[in-house]
CSV table of C-alpha atoms in Angstrom, one decimal:
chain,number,residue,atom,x,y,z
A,1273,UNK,CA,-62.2,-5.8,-96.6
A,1274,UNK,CA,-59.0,-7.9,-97.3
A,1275,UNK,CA,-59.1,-9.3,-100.7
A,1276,UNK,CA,-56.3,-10.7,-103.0
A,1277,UNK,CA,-55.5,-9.9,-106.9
A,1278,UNK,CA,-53.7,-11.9,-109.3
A,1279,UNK,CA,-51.6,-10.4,-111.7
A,1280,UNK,CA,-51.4,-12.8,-114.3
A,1281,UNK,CA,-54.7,-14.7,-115.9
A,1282,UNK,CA,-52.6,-16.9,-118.0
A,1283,UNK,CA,-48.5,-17.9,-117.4
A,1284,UNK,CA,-47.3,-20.1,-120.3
A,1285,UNK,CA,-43.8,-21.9,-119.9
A,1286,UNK,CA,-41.8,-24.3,-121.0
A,1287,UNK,CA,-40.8,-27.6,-119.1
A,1288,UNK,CA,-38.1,-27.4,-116.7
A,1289,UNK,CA,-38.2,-23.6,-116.5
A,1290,UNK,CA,-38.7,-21.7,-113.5
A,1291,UNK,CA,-41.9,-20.3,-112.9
A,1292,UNK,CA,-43.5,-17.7,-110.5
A,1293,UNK,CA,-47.4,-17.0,-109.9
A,1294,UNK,CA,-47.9,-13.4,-108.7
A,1295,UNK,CA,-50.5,-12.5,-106.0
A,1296,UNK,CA,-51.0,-9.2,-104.4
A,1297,UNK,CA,-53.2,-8.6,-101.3
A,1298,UNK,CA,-54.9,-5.7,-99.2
A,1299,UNK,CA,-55.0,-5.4,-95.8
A,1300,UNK,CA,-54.0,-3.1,-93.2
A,1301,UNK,CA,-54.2,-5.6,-90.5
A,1302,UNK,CA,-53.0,-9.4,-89.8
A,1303,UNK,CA,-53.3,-11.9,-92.7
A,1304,UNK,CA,-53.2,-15.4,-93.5
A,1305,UNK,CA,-52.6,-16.4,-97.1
A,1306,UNK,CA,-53.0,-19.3,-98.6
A,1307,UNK,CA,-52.3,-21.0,-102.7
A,1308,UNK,CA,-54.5,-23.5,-104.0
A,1309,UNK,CA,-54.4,-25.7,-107.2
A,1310,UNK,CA,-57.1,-27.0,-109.3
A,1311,UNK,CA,-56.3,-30.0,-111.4
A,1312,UNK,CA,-59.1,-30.0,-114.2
A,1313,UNK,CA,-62.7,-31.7,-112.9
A,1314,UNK,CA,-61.4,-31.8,-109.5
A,1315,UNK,CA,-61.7,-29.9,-106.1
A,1316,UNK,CA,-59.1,-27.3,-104.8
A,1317,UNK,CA,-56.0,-28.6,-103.2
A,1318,UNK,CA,-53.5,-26.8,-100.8
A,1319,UNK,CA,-50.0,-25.9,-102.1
A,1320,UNK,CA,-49.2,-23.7,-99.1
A,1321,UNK,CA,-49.8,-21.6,-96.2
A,1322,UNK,CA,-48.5,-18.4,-94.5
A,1323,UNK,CA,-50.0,-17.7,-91.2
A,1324,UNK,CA,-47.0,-16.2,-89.3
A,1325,UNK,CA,-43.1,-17.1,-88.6
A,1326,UNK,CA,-41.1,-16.9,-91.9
A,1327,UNK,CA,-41.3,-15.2,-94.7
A,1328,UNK,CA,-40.8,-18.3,-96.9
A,1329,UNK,CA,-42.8,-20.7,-97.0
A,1330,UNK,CA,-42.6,-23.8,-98.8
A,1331,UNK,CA,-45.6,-26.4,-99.5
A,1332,UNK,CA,-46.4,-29.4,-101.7
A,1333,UNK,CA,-45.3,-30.3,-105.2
A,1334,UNK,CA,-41.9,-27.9,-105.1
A,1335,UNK,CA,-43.8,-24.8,-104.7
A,1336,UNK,CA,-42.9,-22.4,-102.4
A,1337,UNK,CA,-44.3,-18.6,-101.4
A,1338,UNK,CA,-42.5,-15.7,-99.9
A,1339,UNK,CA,-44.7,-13.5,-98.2
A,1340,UNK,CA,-43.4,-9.7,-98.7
A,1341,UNK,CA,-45.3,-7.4,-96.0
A,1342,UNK,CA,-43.5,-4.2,-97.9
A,1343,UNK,CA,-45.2,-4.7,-101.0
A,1344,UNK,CA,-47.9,-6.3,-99.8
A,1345,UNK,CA,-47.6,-9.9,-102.2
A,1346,UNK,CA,-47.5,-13.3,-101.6
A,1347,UNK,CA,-45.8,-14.9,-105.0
A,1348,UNK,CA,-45.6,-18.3,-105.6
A,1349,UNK,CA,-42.8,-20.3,-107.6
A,1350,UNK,CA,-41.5,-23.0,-108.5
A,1351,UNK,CA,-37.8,-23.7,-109.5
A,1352,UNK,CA,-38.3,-25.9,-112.9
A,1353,UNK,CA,-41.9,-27.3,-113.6
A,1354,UNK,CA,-43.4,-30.2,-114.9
A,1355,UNK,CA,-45.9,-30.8,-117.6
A,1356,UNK,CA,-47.9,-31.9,-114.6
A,1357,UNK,CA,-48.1,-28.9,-112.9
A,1358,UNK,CA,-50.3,-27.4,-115.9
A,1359,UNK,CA,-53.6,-26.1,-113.9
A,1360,UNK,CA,-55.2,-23.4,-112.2
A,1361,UNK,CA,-53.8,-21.6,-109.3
A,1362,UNK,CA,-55.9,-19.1,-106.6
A,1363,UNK,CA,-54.4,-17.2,-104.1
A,1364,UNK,CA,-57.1,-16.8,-101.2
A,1365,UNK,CA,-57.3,-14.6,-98.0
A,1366,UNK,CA,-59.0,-15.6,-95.1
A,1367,UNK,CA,-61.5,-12.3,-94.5
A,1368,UNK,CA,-61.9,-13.3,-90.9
A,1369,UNK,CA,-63.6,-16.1,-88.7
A,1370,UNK,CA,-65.6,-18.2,-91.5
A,1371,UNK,CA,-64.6,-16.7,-94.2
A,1372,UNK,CA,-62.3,-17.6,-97.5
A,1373,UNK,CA,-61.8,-15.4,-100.6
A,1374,UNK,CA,-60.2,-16.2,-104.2
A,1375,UNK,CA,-58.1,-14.3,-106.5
A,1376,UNK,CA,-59.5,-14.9,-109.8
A,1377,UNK,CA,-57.0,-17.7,-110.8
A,1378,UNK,CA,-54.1,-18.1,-112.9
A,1379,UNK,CA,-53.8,-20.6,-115.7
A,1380,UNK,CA,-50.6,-22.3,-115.8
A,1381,UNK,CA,-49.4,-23.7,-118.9
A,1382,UNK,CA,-46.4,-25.7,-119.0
A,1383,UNK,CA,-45.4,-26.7,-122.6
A,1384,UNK,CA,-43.0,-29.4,-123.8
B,718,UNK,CA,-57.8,-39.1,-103.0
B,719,UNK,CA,-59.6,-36.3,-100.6
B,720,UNK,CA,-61.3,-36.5,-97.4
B,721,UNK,CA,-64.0,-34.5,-97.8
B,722,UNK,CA,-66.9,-36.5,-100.2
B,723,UNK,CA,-69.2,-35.1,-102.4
B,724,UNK,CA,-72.1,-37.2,-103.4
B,725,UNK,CA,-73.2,-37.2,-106.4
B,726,UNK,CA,-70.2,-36.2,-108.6
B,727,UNK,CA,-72.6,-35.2,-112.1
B,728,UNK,CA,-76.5,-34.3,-111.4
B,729,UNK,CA,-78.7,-33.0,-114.4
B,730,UNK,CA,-82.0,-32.0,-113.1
B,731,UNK,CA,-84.6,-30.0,-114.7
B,732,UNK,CA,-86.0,-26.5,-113.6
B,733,UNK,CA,-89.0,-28.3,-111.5
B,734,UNK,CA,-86.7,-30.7,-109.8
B,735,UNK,CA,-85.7,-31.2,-106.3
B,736,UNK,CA,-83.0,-32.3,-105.4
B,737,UNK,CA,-80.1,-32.7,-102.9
B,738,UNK,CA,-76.2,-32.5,-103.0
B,739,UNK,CA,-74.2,-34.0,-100.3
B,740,UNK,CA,-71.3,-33.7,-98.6
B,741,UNK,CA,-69.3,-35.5,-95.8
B,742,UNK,CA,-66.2,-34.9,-93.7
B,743,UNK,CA,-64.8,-37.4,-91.0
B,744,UNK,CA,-61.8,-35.1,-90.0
B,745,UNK,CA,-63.2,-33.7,-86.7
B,746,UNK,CA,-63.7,-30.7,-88.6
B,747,UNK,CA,-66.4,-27.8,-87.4
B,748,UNK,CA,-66.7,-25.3,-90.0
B,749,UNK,CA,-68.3,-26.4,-93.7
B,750,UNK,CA,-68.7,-24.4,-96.7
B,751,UNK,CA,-70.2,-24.6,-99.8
B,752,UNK,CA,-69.1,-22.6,-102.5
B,753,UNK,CA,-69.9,-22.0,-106.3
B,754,UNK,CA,-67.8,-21.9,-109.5
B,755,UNK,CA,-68.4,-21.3,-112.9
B,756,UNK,CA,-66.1,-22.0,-115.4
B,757,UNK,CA,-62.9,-20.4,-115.7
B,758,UNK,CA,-63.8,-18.7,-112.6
B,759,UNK,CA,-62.9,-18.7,-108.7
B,760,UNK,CA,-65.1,-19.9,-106.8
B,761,UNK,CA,-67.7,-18.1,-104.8
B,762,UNK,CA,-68.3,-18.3,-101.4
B,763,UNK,CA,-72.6,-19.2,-100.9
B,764,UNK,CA,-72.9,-20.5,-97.1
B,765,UNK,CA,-70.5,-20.8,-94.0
B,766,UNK,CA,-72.1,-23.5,-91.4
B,767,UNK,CA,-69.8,-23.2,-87.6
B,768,UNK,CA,-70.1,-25.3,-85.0
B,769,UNK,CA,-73.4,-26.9,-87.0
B,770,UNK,CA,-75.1,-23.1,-87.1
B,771,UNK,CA,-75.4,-21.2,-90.5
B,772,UNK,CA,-72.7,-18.3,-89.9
B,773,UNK,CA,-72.7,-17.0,-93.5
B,774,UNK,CA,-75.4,-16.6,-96.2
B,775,UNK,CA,-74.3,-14.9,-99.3
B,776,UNK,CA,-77.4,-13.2,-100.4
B,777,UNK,CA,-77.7,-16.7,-101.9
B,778,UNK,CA,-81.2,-17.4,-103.5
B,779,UNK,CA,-83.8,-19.3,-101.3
B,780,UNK,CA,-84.0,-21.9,-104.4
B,781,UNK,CA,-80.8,-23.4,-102.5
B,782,UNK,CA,-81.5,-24.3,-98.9
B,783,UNK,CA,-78.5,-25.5,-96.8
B,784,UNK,CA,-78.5,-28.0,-94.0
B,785,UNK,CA,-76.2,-29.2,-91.8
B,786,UNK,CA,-77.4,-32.4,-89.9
B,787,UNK,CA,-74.3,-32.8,-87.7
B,788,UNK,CA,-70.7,-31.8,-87.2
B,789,UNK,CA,-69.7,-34.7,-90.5
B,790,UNK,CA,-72.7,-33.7,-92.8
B,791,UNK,CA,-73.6,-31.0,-95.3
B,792,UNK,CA,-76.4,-30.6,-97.8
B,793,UNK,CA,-77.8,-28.0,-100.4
B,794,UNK,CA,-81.4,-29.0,-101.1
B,795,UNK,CA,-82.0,-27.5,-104.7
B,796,UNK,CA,-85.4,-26.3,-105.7
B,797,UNK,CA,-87.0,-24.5,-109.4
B,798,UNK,CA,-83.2,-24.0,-110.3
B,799,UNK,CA,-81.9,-21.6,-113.4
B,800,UNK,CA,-79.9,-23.1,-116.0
B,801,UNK,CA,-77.9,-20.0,-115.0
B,802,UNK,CA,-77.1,-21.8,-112.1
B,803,UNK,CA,-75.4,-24.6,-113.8
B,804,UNK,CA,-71.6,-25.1,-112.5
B,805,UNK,CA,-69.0,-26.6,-109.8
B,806,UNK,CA,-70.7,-27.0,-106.4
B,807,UNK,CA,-67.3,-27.6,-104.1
B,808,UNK,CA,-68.2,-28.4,-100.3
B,809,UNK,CA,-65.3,-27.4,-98.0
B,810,UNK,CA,-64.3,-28.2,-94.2
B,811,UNK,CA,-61.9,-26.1,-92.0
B,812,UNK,CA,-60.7,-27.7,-88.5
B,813,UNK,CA,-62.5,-24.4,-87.1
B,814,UNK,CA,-63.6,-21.5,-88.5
B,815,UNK,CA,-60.7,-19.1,-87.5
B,816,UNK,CA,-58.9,-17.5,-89.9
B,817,UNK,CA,-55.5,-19.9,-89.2
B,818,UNK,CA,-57.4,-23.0,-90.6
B,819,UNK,CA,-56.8,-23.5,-94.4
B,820,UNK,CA,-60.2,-25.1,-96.2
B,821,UNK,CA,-59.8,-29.0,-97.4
B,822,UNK,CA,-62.3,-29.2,-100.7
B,823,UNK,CA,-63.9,-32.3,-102.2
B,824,UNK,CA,-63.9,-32.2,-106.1
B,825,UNK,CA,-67.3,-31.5,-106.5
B,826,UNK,CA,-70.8,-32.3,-107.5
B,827,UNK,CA,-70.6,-31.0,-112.0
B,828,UNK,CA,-74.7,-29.5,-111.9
B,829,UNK,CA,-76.7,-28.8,-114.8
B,830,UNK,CA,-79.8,-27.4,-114.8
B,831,UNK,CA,-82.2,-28.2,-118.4
């Protein structure tokens, strides 16, 4: 079954840096990717997307994703973050029709 | 703001209530979900409704009864709950249920069970 691991539980960093979220997954067919955020007391929101087409992929907020079929990952980054980016991120794989999995998460912390 | 609504966004209910959490998408959407998450944890995939039919149950306890009323409308009726289950219930809505169509998640309904 296709599932997705996160390297990192925790990334700390410091304003203005550059910042990159690590995600591998397993499949040996098709996949579609996808990152989430999770703002404290709040739902999950969509940073971005790879279902096919190019390798990069950029989203919401600054963030983009390159999706790396060699080494199977799906990394997220940013270029220089904000103290409003501090949250949780998931990287999730859709396991077929009806069907969403999670990574279990990485805290970002993004210090002054 | 999101566009899927979860009603109500804090319930406290004791072990011999009943009650019922709510959701509501006016996006056209098919597929609905309803998931589970604990703290500090992802969260957990409990029931899949497509096209207004229950397409995946997660082993999920009968104490939690999903219903789907129409293509805008999801509940969880809850019934002699476990403090254990205390957490995040997040409803979710996909345009369809293929595997192209990212999930758009209302915040929540924060449950604790006394």
């Amino acid at each position: 079954a296709q599932s997705v691991t996160q390297l990192d539980s925790q990334v700390p960093v410091f304003e203005e840096a550059p910042v990159e979220l690590r995600c591998n997954y397993s499949s040996s067919v098709s996949v579609y990717l996808f990152w989430y955020v999770q703002y404290p007391n709040q739902g999950l929101q969509l940073l971005l997307k790879y279902l096919s087409g190019s390798t990069l992929v950029k989203g919401i907020n600054g963030f983009e994703a390159e999706f790396n079929k060699s080494q199977t990952s799906f990394h997220l980054r940013k270029p220089s973050v904000h103290i409003s980016d501090t949250a949780e991120y998931f990287c999730a794989v859709r396991r077929g029709n009806n069907d969403m999995r999670f990574g279990a998460g990485t805290r970002l912390t993004v210090k002054p | 703001d999101t566009e899927v609504t979860q009603t109500p966004k804090h319930l406290v209910m004791g072990m011999t209530n009943k009650k019922s959490l709510k959701c509501e998408q006016h996006m056209g959407h098919r597929a609905m979900y309803w998931y589970k998450q604990k703290a500090k944890k992802p969260p957990e995939l409990m029931f899949v409704y497509s096209y207004e039919k229950l397409s995946i149950n997660e082993s999920v306890p009968s104490r939690f009864s999903p219903e789907c009323p129409n293509s805008s409308l999801l509940n969880l009726h809850l019934h002699a709950l476990q403090p254990e289950d205390s957490a995040l219930y997040l409803c979710a809505s996909s345009q369809d249920p293929f595997r192209n169509s990212p999930l758009h998640f209302g915040n929540g309904t924060r449950l604790t069970v006394t």
